[in-house]
PDB file of C-alpha atoms in Angstrom:
ATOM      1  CA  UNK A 883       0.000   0.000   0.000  1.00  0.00           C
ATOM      2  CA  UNK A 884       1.006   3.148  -0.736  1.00  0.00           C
ATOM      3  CA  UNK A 885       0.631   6.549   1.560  1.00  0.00           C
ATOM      4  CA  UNK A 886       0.766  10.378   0.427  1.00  0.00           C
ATOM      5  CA  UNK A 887       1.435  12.606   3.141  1.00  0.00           C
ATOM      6  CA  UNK A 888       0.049  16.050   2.310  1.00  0.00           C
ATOM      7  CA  UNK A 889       0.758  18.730   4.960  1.00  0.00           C
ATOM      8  CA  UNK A 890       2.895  22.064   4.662  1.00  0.00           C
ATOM      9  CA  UNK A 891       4.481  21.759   8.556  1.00  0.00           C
ATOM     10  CA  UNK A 892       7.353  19.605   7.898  1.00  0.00           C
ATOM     11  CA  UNK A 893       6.829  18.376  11.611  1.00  0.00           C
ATOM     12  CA  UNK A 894       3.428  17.212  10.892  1.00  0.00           C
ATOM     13  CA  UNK A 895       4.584  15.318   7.872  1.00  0.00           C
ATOM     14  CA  UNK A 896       7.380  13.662   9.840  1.00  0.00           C
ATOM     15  CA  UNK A 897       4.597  12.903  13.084  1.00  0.00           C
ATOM     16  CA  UNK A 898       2.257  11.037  10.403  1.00  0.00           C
ATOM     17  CA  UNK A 899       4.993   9.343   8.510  1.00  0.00           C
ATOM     18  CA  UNK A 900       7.003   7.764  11.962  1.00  0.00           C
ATOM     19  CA  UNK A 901       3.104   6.403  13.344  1.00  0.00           C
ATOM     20  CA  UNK A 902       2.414   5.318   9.749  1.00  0.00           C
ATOM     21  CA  UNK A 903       5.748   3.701   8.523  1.00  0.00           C
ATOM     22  CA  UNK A 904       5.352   0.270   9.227  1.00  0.00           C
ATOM     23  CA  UNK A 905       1.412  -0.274   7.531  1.00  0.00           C
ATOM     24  CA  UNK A 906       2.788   1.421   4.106  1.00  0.00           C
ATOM     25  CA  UNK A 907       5.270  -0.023   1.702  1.00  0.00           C
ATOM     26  CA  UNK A 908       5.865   3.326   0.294  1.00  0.00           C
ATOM     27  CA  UNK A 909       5.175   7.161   1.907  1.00  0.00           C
ATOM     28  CA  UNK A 910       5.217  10.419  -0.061  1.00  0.00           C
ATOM     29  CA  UNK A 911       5.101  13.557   1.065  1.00  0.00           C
ATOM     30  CA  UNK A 912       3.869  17.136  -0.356  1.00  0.00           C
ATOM     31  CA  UNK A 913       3.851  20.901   1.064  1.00  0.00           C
ATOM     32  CA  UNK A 914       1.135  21.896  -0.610  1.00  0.00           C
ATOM     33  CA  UNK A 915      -2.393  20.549  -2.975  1.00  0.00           C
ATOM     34  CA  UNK A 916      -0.098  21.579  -6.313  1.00  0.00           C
ATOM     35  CA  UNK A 917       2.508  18.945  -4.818  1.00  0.00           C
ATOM     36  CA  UNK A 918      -0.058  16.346  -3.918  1.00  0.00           C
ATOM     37  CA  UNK A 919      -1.390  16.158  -7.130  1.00  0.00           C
ATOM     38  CA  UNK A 920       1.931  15.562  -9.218  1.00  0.00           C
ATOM     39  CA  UNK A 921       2.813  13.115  -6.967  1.00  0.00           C
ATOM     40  CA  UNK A 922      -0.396  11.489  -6.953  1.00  0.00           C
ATOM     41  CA  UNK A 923      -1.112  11.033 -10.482  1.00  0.00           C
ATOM     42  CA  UNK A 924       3.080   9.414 -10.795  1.00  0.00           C
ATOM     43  CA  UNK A 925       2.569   7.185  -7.274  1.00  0.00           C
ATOM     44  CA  UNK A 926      -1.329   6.172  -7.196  1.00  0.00           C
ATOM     45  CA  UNK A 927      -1.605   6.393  -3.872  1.00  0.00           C
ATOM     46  CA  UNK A 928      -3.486   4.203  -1.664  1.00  0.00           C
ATOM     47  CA  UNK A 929      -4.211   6.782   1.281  1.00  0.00           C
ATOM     48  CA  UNK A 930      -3.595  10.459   1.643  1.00  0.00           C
ATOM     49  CA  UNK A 931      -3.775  12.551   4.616  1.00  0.00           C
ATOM     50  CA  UNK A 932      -4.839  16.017   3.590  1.00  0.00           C
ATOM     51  CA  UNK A 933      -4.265  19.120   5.508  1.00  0.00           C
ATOM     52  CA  UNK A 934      -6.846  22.132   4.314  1.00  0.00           C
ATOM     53  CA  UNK A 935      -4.515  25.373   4.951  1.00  0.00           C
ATOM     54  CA  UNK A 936      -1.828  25.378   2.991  1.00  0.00           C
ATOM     55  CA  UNK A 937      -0.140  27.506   0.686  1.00  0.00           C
ATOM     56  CA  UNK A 938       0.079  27.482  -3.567  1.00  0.00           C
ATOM     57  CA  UNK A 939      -3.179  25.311  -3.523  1.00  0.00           C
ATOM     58  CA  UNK A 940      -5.643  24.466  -0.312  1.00  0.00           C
ATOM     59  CA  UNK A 941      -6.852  21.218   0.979  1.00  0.00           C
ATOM     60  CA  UNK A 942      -9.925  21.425  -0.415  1.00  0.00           C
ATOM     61  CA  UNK A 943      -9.365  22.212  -3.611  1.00  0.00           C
ATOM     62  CA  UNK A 944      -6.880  19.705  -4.509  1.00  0.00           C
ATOM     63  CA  UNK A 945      -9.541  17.062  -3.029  1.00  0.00           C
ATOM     64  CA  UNK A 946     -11.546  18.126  -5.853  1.00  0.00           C
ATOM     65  CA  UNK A 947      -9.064  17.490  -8.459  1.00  0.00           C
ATOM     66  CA  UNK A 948      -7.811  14.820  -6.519  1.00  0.00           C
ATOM     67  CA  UNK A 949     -10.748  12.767  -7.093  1.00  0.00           C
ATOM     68  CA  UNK A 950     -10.184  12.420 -11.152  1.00  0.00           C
ATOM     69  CA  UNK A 951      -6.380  12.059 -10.182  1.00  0.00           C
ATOM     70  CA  UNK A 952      -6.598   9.259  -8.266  1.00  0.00           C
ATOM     71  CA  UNK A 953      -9.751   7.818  -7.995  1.00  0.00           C
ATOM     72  CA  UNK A 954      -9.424   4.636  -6.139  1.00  0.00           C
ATOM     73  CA  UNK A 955      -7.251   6.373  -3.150  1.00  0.00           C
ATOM     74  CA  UNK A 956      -9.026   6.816   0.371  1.00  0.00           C
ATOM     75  CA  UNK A 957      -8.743  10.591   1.768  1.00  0.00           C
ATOM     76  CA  UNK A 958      -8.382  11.644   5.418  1.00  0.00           C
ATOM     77  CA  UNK A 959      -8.729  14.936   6.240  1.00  0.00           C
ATOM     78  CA  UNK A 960      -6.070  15.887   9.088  1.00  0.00           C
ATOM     79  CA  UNK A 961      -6.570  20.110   9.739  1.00  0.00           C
ATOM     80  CA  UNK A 962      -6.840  21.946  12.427  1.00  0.00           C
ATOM     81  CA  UNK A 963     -10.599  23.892  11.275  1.00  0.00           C
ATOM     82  CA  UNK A 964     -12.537  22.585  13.676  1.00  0.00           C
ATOM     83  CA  UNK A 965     -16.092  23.648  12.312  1.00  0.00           C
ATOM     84  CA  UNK A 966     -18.663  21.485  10.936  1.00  0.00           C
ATOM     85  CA  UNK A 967     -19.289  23.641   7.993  1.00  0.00           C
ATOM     86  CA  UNK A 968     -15.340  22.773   6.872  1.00  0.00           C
ATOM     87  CA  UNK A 969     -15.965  19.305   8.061  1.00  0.00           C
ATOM     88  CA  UNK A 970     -18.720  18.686   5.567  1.00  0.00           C
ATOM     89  CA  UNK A 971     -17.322  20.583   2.654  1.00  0.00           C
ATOM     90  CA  UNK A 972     -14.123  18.153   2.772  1.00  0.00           C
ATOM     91  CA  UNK A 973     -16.437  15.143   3.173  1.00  0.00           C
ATOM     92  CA  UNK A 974     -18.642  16.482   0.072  1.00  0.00           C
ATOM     93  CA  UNK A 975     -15.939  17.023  -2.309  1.00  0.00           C
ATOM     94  CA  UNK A 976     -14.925  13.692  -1.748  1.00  0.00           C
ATOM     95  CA  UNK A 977     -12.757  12.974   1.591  1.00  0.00           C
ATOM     96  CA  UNK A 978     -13.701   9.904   3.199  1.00  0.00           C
ATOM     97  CA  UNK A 979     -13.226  10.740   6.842  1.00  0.00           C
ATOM     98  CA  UNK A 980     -11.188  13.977   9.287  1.00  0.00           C
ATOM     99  CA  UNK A 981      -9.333  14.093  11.501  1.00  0.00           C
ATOM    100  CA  UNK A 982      -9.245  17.170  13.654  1.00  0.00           C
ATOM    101  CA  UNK A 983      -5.483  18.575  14.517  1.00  0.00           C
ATOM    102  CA  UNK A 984      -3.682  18.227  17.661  1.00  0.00           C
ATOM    103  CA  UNK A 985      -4.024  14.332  17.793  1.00  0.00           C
ATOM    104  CA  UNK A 986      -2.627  11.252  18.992  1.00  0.00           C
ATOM    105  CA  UNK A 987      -0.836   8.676  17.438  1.00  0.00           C
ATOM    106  CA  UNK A 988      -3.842   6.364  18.435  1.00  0.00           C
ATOM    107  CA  UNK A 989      -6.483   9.129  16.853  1.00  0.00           C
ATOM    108  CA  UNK A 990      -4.622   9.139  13.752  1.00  0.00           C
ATOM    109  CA  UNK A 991      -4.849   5.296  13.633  1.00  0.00           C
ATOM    110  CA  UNK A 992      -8.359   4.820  14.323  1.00  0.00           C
ATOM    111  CA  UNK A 993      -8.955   7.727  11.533  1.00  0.00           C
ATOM    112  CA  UNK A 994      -6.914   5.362   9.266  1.00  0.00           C
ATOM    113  CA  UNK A 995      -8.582   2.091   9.762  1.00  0.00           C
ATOM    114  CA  UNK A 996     -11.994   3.647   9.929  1.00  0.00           C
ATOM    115  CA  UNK A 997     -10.996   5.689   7.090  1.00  0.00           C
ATOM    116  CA  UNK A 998      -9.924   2.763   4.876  1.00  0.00           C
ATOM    117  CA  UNK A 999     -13.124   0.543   5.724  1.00  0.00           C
ATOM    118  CA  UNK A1000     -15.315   3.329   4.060  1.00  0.00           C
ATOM    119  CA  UNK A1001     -13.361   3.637   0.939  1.00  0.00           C
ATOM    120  CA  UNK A1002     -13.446  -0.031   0.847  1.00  0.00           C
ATOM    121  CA  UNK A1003     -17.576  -0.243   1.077  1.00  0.00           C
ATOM    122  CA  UNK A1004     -17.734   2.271  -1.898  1.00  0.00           C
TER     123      UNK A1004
ATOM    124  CA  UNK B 809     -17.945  41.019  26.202  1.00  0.00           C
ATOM    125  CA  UNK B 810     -17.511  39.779  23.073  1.00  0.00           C
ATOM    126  CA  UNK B 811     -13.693  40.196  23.764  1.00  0.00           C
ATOM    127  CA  UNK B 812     -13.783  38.037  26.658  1.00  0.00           C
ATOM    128  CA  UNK B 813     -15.795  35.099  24.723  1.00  0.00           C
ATOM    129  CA  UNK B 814     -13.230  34.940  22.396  1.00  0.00           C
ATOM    130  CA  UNK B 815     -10.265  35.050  24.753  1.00  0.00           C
ATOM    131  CA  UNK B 816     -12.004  32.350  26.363  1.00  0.00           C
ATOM    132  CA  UNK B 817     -12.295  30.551  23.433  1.00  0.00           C
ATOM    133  CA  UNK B 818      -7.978  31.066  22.641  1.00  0.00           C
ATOM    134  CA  UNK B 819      -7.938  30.042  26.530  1.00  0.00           C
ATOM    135  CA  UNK B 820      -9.633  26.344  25.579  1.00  0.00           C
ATOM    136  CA  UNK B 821      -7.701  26.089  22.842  1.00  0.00           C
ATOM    137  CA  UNK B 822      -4.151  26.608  24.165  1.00  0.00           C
ATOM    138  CA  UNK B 823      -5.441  23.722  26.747  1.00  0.00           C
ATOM    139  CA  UNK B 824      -6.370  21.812  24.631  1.00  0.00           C
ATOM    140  CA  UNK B 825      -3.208  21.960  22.097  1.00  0.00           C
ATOM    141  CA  UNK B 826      -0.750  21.112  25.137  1.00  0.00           C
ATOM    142  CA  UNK B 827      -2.813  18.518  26.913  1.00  0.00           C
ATOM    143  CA  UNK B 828      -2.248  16.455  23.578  1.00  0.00           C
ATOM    144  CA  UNK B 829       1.337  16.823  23.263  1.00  0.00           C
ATOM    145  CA  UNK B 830       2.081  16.074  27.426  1.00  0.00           C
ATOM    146  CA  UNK B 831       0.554  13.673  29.630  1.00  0.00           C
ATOM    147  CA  UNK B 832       1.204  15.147  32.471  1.00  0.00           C
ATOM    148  CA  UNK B 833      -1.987  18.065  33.184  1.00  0.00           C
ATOM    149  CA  UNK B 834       0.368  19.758  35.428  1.00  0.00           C
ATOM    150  CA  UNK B 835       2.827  20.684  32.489  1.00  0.00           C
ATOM    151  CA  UNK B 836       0.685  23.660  31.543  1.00  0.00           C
ATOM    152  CA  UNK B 837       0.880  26.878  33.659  1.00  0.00           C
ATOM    153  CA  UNK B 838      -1.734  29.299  32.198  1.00  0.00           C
ATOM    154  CA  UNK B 839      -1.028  33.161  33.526  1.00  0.00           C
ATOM    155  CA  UNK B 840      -3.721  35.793  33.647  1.00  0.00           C
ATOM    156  CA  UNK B 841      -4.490  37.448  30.325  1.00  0.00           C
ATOM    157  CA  UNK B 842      -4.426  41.148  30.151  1.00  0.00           C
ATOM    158  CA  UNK B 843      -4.480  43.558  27.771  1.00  0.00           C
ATOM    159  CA  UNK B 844      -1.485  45.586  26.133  1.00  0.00           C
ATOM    160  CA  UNK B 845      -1.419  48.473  23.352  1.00  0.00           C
ATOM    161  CA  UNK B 846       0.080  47.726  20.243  1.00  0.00           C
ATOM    162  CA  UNK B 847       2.830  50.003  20.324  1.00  0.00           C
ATOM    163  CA  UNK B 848       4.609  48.185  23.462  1.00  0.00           C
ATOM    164  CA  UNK B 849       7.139  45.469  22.004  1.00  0.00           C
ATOM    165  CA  UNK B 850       5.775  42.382  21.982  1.00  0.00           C
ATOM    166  CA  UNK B 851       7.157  38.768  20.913  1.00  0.00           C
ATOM    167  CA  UNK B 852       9.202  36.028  22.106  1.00  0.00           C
ATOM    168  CA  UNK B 853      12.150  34.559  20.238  1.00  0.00           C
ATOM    169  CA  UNK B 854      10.270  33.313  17.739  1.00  0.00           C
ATOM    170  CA  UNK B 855       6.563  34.271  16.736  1.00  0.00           C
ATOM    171  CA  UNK B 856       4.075  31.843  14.213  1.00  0.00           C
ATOM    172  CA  UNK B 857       1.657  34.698  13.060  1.00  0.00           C
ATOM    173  CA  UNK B 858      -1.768  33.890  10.961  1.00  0.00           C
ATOM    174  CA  UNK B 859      -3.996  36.599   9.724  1.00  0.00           C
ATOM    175  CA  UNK B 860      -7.506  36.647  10.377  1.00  0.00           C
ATOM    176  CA  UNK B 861      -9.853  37.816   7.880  1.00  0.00           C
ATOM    177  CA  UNK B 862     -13.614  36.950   7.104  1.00  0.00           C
ATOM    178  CA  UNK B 863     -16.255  38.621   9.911  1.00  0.00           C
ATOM    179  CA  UNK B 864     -13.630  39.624  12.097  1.00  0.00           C
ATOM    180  CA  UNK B 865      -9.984  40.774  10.524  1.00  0.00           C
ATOM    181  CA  UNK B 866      -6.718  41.188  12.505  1.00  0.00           C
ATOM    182  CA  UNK B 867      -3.629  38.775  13.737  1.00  0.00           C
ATOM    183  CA  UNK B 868      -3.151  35.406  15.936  1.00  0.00           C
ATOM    184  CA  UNK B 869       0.191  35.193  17.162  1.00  0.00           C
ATOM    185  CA  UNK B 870       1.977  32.071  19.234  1.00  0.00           C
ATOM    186  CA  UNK B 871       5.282  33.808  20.874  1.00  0.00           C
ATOM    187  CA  UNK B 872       7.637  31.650  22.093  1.00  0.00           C
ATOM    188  CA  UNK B 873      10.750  31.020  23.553  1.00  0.00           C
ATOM    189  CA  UNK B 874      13.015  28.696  22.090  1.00  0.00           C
ATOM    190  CA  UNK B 875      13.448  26.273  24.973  1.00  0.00           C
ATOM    191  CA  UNK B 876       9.830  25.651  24.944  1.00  0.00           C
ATOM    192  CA  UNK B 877       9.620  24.868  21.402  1.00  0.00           C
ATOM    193  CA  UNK B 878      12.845  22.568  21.686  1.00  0.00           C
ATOM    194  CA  UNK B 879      10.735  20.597  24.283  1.00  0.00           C
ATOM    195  CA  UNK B 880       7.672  20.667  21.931  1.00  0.00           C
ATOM    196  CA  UNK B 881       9.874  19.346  19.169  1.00  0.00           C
ATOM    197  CA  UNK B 882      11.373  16.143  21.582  1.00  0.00           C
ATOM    198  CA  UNK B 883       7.225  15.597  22.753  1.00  0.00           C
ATOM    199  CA  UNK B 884       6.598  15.015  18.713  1.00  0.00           C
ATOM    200  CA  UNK B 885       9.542  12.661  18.325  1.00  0.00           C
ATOM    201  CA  UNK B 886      11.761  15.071  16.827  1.00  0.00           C
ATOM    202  CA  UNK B 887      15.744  15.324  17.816  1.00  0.00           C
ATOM    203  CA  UNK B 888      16.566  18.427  15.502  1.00  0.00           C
ATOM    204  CA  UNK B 889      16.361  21.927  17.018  1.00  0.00           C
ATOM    205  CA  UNK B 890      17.561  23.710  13.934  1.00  0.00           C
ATOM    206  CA  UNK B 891      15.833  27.016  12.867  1.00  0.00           C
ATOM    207  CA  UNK B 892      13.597  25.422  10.138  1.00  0.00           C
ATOM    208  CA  UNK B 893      12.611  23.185  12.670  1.00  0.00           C
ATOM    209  CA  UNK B 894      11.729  25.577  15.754  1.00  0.00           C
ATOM    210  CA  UNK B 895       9.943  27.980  12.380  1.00  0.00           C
ATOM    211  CA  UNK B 896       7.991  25.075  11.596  1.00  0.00           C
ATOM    212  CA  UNK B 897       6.884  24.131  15.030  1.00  0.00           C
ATOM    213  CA  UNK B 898       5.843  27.929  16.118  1.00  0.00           C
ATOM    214  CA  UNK B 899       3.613  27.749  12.724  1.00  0.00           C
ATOM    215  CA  UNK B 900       1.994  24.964  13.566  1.00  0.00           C
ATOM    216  CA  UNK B 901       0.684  25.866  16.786  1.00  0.00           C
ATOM    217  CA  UNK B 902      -0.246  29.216  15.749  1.00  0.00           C
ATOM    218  CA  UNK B 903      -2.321  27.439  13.027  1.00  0.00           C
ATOM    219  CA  UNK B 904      -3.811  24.722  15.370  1.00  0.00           C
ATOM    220  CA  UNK B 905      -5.001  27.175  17.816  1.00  0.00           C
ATOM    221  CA  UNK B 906      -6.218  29.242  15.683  1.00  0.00           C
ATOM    222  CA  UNK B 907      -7.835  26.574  13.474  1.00  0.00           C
ATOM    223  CA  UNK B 908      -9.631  24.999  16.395  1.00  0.00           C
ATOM    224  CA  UNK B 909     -11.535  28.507  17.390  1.00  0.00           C
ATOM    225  CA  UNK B 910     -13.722  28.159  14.644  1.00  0.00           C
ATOM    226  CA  UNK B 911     -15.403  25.431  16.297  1.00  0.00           C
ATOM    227  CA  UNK B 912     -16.755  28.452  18.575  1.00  0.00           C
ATOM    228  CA  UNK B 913     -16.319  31.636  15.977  1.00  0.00           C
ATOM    229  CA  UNK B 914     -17.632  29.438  12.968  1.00  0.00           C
ATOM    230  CA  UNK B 915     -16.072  29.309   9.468  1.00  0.00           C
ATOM    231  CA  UNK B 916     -16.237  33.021   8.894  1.00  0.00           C
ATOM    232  CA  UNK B 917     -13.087  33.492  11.193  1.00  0.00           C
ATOM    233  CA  UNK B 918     -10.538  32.438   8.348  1.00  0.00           C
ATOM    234  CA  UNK B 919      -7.016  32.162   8.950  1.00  0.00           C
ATOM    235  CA  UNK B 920      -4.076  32.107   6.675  1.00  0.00           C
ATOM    236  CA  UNK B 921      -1.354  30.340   6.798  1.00  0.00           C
ATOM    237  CA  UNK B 922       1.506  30.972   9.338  1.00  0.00           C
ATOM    238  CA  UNK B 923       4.064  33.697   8.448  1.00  0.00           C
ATOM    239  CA  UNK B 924       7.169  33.044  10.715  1.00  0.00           C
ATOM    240  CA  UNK B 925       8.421  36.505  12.921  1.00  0.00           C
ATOM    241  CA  UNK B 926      12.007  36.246  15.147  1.00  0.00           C
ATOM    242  CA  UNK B 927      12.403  38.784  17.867  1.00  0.00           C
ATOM    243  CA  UNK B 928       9.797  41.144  18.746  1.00  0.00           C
ATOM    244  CA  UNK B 929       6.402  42.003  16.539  1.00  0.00           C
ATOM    245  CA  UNK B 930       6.395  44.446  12.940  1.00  0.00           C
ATOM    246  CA  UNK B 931       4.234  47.137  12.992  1.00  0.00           C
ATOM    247  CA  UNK B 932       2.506  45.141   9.731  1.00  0.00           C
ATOM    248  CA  UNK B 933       0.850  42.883  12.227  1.00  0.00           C
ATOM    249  CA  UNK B 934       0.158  45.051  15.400  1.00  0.00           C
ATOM    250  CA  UNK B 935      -1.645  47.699  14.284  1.00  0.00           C
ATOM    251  CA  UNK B 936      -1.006  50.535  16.391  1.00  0.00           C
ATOM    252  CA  UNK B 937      -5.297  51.774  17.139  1.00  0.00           C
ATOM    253  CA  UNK B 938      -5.470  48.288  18.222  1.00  0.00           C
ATOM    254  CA  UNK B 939      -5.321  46.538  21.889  1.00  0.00           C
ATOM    255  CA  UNK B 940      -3.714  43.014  21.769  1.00  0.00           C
ATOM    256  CA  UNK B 941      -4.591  40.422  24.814  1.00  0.00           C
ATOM    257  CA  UNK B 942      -1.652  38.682  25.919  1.00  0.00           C
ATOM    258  CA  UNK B 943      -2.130  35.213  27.394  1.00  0.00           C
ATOM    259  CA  UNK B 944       0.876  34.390  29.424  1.00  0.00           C
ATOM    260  CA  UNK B 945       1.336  30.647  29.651  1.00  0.00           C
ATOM    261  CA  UNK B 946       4.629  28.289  30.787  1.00  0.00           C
ATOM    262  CA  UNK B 947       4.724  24.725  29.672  1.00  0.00           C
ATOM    263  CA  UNK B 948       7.641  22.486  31.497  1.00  0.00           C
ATOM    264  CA  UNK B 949       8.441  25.665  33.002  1.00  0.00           C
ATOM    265  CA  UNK B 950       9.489  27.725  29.576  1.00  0.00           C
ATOM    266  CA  UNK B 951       7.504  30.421  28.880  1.00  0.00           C
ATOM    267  CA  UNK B 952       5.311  31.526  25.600  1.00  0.00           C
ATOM    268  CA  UNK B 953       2.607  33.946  24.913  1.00  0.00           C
ATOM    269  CA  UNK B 954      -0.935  33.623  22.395  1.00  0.00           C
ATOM    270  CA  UNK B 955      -1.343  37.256  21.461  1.00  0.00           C
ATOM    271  CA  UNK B 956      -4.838  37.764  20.019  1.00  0.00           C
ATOM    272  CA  UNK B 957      -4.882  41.464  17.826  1.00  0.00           C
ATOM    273  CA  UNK B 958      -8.604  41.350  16.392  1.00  0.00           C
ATOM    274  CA  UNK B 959     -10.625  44.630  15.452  1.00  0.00           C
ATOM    275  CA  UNK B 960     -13.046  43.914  18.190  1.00  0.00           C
ATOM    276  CA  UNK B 961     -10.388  44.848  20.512  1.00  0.00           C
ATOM    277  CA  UNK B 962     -10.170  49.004  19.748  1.00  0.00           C
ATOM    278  CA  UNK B 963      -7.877  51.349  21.750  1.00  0.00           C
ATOM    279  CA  UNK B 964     -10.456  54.301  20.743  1.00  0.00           C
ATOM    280  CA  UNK B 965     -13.642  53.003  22.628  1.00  0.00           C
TER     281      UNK B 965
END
């Protein structure tokens, strides 16, 4: 399986990648949505974690495009917007679960497995 | 009393950000918030700053010193303490904080993304009609500051 790591704090990407490591064969990373997506369409990820405020291109958006890019991968929102407005908007464009920012490395797991059984039912 | 609601809100969410990076409740020393004029110098060694905008427009700012974000760093698993590293980390926390308000202030209280300040605040970010509240907090005994700038808070009322 492979795992793209989308967040623009590097030590964010490096939290997610050391609690992820050993489920992934492979794990990407990108700053920013722009990033995300040209690694995405070369790599076919499996998962992605998705942060929503970043610079160049925002969560959100690159969920939209993300969706043609690589269809088949499962999408967990990981941001610190709290609000159920932002919640829902992810979730509509096409996310498949969030994940609100600070967590634990057993919140971020639970995310992932719940995360993965959804994508799996579609 | 607006003010106060949304210090209160900054309050929860400074609680909240530290009781997930340390077990221990008793890490977290939060001081009394007061309020400061803009033209004072304010800032820590190192400052993650994120712009409001939407209903209600000015700055968020997480002021630090750098022992506290060294400690912050080793809590995430981390073992550099280089400058892109303690800029990174400041960021972050100025982003999660602010981030989690909108739980409270809803999604019209937008925030950009961090912009990274070293020593004490530009006059860019603090603008000088303004009040800022200060929260005063020490985590494993180092010391750090939210500074919340927002219109609501005048200087001419």
């Amino acid at each position: 399986m492979k795992l793209l790591i989308v967040d623009d704090s590097l030590v964010i990407r490096n939290k997610i990648s050391r609690s992820l490591l050993s489920r992934f064969a492979k794990v990407e990373r990108a700053e920013n949505g722009r990033q995300a997506l040209e690694s995405a369409k070369k790599e076919l990820p499996d998962l992605i974690t998705m942060d929503l405020t970043m610079p160049e291109m925002g969560g959100v958006e690159c969920i939209r495009h993300m969706v043609t890019v690589a269809p088949k991968a499962a999408i967990l929102v990981v941001s610190a917007l709290s609000d159920k407005h932002t919640a829902i908007t992810a979730l509509k464009y096409g996310a498949n679960g969030f994940l609100c920012k600070p967590f634990t490395e057993s919140d971020l797991q639970s995310a992932i497995e719940q995360v993965l059984k959804v994508a799996g039912q579609r | 009393m607006k003010d106060l609601q949304h210090i209160t809100t900054f309050l929860d969410g400074v609680s909240r950000y530290f009781a997930h990076v340390s077990k221990d409740p008793k890490s977290l020393e939060l001081g009394t918030p007061y309020l400061v004029r803009n033209h004072e110098q304010l800032g820590l060694d190192l400052t993650g700053a994120i712009a409001i905008s939407g209903k209600t427009k000015g700055f968020v700012f997480f002021s630090s010193s750098r022992a506290l974000l060294k400690y912050l760093l080793l809590s995430l698993g981390e073992s550099e303490f280089t400058d892109q590293y303690m800029s990174d980390i400041v960021g972050e926390v100025a982003n999660t904080i602010s981030g989690n308000v909108r739980k409270t202030l809803g999604p019209e209280f937008h925030i950009s993304t961090p912009k990274v300040i070293c020593g004490h605040l530009d006059n860019d970010s603090l603008k000088p009609e303004r009040l800022s509240y200060v929260l005063p907090l020490k985590w494993r005994g180092n010391t750090a500051q939210l500074i919340v700038s927002l219109d609501s808070i005048d200087a001419r009322e």
